[in-house]
Coordinates of C-alpha atoms and ligand atoms in Angstrom, one line a residue:
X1 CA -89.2 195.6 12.5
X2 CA -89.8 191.9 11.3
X3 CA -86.2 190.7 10.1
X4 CA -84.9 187.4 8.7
X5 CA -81.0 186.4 8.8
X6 CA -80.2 183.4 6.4
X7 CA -77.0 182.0 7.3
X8 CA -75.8 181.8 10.9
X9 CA -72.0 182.1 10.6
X10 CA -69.9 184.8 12.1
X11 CA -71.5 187.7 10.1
X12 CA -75.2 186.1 10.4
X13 CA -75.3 185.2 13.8
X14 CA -73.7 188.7 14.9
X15 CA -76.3 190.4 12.2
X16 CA -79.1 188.6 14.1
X17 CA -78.0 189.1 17.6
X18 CA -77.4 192.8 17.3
X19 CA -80.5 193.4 15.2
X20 CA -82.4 191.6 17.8
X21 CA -80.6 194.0 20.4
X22 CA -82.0 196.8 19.0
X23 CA -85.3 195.8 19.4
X24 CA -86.0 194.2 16.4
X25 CA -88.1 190.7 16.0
X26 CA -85.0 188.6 14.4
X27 CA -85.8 185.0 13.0
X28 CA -82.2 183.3 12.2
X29 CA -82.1 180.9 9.8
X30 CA -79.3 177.9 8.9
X31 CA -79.5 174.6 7.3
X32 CA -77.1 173.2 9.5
X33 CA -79.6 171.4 12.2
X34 CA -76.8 170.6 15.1
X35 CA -76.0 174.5 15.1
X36 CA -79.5 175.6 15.4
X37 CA -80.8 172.8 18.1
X38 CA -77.2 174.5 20.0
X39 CA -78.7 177.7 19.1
X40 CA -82.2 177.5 20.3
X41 CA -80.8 176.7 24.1
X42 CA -78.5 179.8 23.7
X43 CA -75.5 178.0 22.8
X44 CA -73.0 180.0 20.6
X45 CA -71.1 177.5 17.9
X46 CA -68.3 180.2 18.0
X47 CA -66.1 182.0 20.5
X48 CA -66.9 185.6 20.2
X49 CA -66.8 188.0 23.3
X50 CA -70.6 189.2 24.2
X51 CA -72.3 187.1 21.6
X52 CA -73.5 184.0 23.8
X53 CA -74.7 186.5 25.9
X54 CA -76.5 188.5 23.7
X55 CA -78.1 185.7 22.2
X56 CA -79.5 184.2 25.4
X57 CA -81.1 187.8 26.9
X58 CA -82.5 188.0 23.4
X59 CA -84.3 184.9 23.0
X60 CA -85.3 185.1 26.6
X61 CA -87.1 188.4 25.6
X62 CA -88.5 186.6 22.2
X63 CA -86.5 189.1 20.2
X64 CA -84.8 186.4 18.7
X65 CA -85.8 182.7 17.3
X66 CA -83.6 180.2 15.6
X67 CA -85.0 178.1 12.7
X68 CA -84.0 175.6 9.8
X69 CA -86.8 176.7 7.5
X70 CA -86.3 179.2 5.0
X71 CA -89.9 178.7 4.5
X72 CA -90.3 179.7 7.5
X73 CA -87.8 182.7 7.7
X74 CA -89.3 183.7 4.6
X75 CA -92.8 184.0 6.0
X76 CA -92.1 185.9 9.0
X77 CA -90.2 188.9 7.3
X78 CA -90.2 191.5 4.9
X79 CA -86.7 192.2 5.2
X80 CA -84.3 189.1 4.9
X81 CA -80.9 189.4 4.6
X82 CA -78.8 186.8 3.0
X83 CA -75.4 185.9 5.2
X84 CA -74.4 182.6 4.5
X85 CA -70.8 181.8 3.0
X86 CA -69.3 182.3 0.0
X87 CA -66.1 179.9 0.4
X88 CA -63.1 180.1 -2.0
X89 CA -63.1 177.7 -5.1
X90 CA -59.7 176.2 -6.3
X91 CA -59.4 178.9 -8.6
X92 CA -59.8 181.2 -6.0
X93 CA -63.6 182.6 -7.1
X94 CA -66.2 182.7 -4.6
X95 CA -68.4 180.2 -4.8
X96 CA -71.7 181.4 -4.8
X97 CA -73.9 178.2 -4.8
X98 CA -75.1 179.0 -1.5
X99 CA -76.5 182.7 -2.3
X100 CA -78.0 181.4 -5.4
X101 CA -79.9 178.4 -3.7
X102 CA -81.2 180.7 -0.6
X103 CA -82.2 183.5 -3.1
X104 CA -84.4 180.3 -5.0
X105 CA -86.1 179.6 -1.5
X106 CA -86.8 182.6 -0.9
X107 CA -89.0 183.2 -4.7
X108 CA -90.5 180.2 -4.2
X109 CA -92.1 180.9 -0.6
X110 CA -92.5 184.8 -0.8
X111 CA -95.8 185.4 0.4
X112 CA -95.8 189.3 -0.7
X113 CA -93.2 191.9 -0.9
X114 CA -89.6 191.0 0.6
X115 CA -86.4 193.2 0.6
X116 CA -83.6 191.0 -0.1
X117 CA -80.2 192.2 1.2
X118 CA -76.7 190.5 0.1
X119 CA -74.7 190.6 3.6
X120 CA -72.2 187.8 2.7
X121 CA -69.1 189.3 0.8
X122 CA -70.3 188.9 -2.7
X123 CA -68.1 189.5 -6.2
X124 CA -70.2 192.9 -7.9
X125 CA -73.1 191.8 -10.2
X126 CA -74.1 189.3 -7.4
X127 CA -77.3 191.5 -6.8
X128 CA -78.0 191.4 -10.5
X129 CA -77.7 187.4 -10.4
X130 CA -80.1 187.3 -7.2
X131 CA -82.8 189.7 -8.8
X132 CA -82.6 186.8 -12.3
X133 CA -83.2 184.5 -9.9
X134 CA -85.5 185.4 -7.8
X135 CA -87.3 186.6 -11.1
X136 CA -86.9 182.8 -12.4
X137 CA -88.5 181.0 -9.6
X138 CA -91.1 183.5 -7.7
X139 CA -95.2 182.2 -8.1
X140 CA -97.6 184.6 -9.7
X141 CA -96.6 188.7 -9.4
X142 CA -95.3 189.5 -6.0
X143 CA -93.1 192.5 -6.1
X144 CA -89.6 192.5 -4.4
X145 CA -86.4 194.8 -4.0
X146 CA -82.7 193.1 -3.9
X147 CA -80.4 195.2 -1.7
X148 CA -76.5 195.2 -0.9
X149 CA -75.7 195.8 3.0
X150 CA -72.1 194.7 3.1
X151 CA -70.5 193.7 6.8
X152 CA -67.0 195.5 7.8
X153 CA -67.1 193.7 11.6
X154 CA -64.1 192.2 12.7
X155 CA -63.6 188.6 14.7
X156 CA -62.8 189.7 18.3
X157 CA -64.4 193.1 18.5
X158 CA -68.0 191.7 15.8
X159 CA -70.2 193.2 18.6
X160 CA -68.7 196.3 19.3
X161 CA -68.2 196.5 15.2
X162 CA -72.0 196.1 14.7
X163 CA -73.1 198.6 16.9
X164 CA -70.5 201.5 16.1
X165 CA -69.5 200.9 12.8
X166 CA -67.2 203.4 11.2
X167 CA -69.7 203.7 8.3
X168 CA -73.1 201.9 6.6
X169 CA -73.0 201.2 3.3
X170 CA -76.3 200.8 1.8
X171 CA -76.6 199.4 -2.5
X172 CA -80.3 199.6 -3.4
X173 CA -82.0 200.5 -6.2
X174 CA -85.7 201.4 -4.8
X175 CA -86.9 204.2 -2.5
X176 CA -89.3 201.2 -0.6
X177 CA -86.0 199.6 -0.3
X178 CA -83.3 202.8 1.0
X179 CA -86.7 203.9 3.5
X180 CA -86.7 200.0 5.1
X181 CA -83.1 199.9 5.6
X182 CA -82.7 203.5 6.7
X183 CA -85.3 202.7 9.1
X184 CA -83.5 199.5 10.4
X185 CA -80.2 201.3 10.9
X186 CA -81.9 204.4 12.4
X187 CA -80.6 203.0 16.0
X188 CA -77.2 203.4 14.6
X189 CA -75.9 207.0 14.8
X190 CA -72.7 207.0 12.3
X191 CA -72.5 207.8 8.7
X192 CA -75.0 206.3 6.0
X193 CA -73.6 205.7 2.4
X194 CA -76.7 205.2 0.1
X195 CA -74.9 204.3 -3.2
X196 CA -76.2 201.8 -6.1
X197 CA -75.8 197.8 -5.9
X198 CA -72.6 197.4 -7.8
X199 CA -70.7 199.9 -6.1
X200 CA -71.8 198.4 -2.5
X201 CA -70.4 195.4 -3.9
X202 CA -67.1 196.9 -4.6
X203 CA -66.6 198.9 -1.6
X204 CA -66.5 195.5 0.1
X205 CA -64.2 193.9 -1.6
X206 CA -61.9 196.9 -2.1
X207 CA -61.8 197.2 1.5
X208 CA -60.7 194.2 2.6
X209 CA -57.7 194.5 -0.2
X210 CA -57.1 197.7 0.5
X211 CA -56.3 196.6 4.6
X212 CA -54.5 193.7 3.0
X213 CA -52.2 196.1 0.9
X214 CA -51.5 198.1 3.9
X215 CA -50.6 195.1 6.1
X216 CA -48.5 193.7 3.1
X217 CA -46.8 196.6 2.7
X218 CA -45.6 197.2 6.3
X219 CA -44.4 193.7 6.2
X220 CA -42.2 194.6 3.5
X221 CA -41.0 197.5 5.0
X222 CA -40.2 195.2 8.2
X223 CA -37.5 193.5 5.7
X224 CA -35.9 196.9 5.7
X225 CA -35.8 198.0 8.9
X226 CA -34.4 194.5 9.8
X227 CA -31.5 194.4 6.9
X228 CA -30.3 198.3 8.2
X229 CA -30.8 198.5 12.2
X230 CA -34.4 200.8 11.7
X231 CA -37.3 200.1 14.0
X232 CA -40.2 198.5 12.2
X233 CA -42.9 200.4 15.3
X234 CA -40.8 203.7 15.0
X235 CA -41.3 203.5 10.9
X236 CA -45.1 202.5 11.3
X237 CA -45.9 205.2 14.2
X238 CA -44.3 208.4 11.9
X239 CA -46.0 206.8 9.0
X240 CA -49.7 206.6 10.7
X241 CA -49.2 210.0 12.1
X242 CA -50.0 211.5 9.1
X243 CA -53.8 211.5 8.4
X244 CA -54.0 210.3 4.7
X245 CA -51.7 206.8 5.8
X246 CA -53.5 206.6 8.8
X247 CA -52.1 204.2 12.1
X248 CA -54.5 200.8 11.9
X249 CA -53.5 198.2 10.1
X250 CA -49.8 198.7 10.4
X251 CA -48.5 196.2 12.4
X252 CA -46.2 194.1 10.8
X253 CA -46.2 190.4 11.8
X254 CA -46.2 186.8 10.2
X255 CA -48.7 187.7 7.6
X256 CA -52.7 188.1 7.2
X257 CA -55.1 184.7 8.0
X258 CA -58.3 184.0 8.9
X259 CA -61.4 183.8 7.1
X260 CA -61.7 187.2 5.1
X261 CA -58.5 188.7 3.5
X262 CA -57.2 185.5 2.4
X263 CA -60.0 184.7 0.4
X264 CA -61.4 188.2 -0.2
X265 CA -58.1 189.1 -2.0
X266 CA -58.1 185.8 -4.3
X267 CA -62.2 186.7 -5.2
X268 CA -60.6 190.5 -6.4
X269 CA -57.8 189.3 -8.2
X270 CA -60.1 187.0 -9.9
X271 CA -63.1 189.4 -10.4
X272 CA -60.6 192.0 -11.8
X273 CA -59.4 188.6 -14.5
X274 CA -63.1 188.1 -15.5
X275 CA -63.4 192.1 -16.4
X276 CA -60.1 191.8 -18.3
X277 CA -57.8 193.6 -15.3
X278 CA -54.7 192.2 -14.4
X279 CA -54.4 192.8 -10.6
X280 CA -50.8 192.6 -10.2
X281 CA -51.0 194.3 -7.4
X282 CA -52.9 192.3 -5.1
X283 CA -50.9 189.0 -6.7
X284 CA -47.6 190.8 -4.7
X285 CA -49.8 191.7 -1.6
X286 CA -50.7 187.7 -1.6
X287 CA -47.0 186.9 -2.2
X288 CA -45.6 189.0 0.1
X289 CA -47.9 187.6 3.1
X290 CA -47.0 184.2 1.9
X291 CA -43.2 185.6 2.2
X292 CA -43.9 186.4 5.6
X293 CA -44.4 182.9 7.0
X294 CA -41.1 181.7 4.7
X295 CA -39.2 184.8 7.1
X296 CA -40.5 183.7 9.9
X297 CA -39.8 180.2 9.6
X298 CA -36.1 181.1 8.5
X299 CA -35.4 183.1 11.5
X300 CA -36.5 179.8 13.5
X301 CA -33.9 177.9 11.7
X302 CA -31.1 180.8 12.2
X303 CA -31.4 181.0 15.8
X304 CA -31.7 177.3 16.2
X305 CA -29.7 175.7 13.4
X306 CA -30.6 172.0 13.0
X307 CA -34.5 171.6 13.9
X308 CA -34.7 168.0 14.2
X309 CA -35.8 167.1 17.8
X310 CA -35.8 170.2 19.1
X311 CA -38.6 171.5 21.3
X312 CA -40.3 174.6 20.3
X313 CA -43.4 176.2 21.9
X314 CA -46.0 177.6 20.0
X315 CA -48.3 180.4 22.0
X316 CA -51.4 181.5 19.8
X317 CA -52.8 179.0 17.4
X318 CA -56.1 182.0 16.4
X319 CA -55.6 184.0 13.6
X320 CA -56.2 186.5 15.8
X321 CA -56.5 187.6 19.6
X322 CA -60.4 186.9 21.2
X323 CA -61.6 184.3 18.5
X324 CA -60.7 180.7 18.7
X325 CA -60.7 181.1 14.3
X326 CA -58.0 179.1 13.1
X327 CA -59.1 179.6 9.3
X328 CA -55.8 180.1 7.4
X329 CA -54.5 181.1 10.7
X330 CA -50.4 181.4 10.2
X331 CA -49.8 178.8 13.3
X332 CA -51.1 175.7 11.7
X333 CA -48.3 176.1 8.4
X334 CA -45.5 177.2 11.1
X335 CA -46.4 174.1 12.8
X336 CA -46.8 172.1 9.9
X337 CA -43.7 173.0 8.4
X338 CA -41.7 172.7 12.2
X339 CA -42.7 169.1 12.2
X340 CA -42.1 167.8 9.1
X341 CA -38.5 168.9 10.0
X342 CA -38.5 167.1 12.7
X343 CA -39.4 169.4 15.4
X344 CA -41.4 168.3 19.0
X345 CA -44.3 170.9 19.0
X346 CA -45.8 172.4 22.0
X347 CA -48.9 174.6 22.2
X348 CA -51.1 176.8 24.1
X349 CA -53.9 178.8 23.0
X350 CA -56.6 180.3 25.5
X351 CA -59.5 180.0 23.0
X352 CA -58.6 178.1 19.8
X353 CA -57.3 174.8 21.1
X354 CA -60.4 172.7 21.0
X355 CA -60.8 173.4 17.1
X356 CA -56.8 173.2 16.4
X357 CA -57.1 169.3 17.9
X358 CA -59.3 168.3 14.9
X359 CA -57.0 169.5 12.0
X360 CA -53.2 168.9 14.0
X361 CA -52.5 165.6 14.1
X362 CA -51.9 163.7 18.3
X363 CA -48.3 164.1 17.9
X364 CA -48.4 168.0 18.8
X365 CA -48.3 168.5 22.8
X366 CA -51.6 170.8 23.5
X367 CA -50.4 172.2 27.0
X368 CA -52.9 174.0 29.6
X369 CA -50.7 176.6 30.1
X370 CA -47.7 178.6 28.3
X371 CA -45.6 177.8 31.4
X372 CA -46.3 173.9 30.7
X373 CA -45.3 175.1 26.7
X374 CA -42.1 176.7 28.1
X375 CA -41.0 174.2 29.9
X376 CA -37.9 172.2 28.3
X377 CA -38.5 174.2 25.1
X378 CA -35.6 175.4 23.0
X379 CA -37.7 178.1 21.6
X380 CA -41.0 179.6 22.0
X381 CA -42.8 181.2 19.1
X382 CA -45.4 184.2 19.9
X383 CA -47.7 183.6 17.1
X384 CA -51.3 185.1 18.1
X385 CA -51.1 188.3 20.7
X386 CA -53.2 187.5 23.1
X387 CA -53.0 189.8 26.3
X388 CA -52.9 186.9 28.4
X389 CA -49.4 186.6 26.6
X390 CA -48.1 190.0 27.6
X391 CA -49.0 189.5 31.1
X392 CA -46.3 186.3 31.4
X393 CA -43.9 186.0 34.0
X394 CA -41.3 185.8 32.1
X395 CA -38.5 185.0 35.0
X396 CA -40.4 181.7 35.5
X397 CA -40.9 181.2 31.8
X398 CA -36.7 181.4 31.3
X399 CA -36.1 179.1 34.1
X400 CA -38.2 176.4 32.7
X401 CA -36.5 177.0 29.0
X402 CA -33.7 174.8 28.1
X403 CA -32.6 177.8 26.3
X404 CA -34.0 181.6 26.9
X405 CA -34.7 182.1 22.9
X406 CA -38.2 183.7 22.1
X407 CA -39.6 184.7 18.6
X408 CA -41.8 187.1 18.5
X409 CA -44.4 186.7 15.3
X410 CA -46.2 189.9 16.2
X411 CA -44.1 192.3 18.1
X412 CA -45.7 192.2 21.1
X413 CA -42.6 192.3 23.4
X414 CA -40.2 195.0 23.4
X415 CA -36.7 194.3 22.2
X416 CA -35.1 195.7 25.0
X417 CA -37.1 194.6 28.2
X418 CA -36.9 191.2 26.4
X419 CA -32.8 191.2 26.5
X420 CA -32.6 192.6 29.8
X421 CA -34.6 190.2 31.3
X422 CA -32.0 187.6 29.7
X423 CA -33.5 186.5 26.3
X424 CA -32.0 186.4 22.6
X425 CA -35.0 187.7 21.3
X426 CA -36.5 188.2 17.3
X427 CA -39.2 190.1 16.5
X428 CA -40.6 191.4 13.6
X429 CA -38.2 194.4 11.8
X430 CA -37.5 195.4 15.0
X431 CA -34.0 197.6 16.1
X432 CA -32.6 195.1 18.6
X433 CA -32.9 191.7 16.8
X434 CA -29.9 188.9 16.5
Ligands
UGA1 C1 -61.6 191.6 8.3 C2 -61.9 193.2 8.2 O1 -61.0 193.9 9.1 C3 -63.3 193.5 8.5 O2 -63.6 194.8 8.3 C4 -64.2 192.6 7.6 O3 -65.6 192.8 7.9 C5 -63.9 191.1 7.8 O4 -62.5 190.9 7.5 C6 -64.8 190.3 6.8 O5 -64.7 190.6 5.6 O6 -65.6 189.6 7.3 P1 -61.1 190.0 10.4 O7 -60.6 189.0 9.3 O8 -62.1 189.5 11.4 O9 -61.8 191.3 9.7 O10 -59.8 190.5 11.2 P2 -58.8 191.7 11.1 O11 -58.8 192.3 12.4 O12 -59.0 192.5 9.9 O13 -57.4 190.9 10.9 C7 -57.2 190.1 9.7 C8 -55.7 189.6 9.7 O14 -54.8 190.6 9.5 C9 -55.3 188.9 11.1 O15 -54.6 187.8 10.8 C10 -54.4 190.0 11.7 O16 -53.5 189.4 12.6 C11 -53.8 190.6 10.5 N1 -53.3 192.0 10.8 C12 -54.2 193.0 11.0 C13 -52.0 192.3 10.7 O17 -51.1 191.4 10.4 N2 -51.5 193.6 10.9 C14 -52.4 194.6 11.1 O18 -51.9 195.7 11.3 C15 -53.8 194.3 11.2

């Protein structure tokens, strides 16, 4: 099938390189001209495992082109999905500028039927706005569909997502519309929600706030475990053993980041305002993540005492293992927050340091190794859990500490191989801490 992707972000440029996989003739589309000349000679503008590649043996087979025209994109396909961003506002609304000016560009050079599909995360009566548009700006009587498709892939794994997602969910309104994008997922062999617009909308949105709850609500368990002697993993494994609770998503840590759940939550809390629903909820599940950075920070300070001119090492500056994301990634306020009090900052990342260096100012040490970040630190900090990290040698790492103190910001070490290979270890609610 003939398919357009506007917007080549993480979601769009995973959308189009998968689609493109399957066999499809995928023309992706972005206004930004650096990304797309990068693009066109197979160059990925983000770090996600597979993707360069997939992008390269696709446009080598002429699955897969990269343009700046929407005109162009526009021409090509009767399907076009929309995937471009929809950043927070100050308030904390989505800002939907982008969708609406694609969705104008797209009326204004539709040569005959299209199926618009919302792919960006999108507040619910998006799909109504995008059909008014469309309505408001398309020349002479061409007929079109407006569809929601929402993404669930996650940074790290977007590939593997795509191609076995736990479920499709499909908002449409037409039966033109359900048979394209039936057809298009037909590849796909996993379960296919056909639902209306709105609620395609919704499921999105509750998702991600849903996951947010449940990593919110570990982390406040974690302040239990550690205030009696219980074991945060022990708590989370008897908990996910039962089917209904479920064991994802309950790893308690510094907090949520990246480029979804912090500002999927604020765009629910404020969708629920505009329909006259007080989300308290989701206000504590954004309090208590902030709460978790505050904890962290204070068990720095009680294992340390004064901060000034010490040396602490930061491993993991990603949000997250296997993307070098550092949208609202926990690592840039720890740091932030260390050096303001005076602290000499020393990092390692495998992925995210190139993009960290143009937001952290010259004064933090980027090292090319966590043995160069261990050495002469007072402390290091395990922020994002990369294996790499698991795999140190951690009698080399405690020789070149000034002292053998590590924090552990997401439980990747075990308490008690920790202390016996000498370390005061912290981690996160776990039985053996202080
Ligand atoms: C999230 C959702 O998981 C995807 O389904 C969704 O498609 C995506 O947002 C989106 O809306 O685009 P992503 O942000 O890539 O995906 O990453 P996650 O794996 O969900 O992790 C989000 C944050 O939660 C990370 O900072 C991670 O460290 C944290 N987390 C996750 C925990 O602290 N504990 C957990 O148990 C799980």
């Amino acid at each position: 099938m003939k398919v357009s992707v506007i917007g080549a972000g993480y979601v769009g440029l995973v959308t189009a390189s998968c689609l493109a996989e399957l066999g499809n003739k995928v023309v992706c589309c972005d206004n930004d001209l650096k990304k797309i000349k990068q693009l066109k000679k197979g160059i990925s503008p983000i770090y996600e495992p597979g993707l360069e590649e997939l992008i390269r043996k696709n446009l080598k087979k002429k699955n897969l082109k990269f343009t700046s025209s929407i005109k162009e994109a526009t021409k090509e396909s009767e399907i076009i999905f929309i995937a471009v961003g929809t950043p927070s506002l100050e308030d904390g609304r989505a800002d939907l500028t982008g969708i609406e000016n694609v969705a104008r560009q797209i009326a204004k050079n539709m040569p005959g039927y299209r199926l618009i599909i919302e792919k960006s995360t999108v507040p619910v009566n998006t799909g109504e706005w995008v059909k008014k548009t469309i309505l408001a700006h398309i020349k002479g009587k061409i007929k079109f569909d407006v569809a929601s498709n929402p993404e669930f892939l996650r940074e790290g794994q977007a590939i593997n997502d795509f191609m076995h997602p736990d479920r499709i969910v499909l908002g449409v309104d037409s039966k033109k519309a359900k048979e394209l994008l039936l057809n298009l997922y037909k590849p796909l062999k996993t379960e296919i929600l056909i639902t209306d617009i709105k609620s395609a909308e919704l499921i999105k949105h509750a998702s991600n706030s849903f996951l947010a709850t449940k990593i919110s609500f570990i982390n406040a368990v974690s302040y239990l475990c550690e205030k009696t002697g219980a074991d945060i993993k022990e708590v989370a494994k008897g908990m996910g053993l039962d089917k209904r609770i479920g064991a994802s998503f309950l790893e308690a840590g510094i907090g949520y980041g990246g480029s979804c759940f912090p500002k999927d939550v604020d765009a629910f809390i404020n969708i629920a305002k505009e329909l006259g629903y007080n989300f308290e909820l989701l206000q504590v599940v954004k309090e208590i993540n902030q709460q978790q950075k505050i904890f962290f920070l204070n068990k720095i300070k009680n294992a340390l005492w004064i901060i000034k001119d010490k040396t602490i090492g930061v491993l993991g500056l990603a949000f997250k293992p296997n993307t070098d994301d550092i949208r609202n990634a926990p690592s840039l306020e720890i740091i932030r927050t260390l050096k303001k009090e005076g602290a000499k900052i020393k990092v390692y990342d495998p992925q995210a340091m190139p993009k960290a260096k143009a937001v952290l100012t010259d004064e933090i040490q980027f090292c090319k190794s966590p043995y160069q970040v261990a050495e002469g630190s007072d402390c290091l900090l395990l922020i994002t859990e990369w294996q790499e990290f698991k795999e140190l040698d951690f009698l080399r790492i405690k020789k070149l500490m000034k002292q053998p103190l590590i924090i552990d910001g997401r439980n990747l070490y075990e308490p008690k191989i920790m202390k016996k290979l000498g370390f005061k270890y912290i981690g996160i609610g776990r039985s053996a801490n202080g």
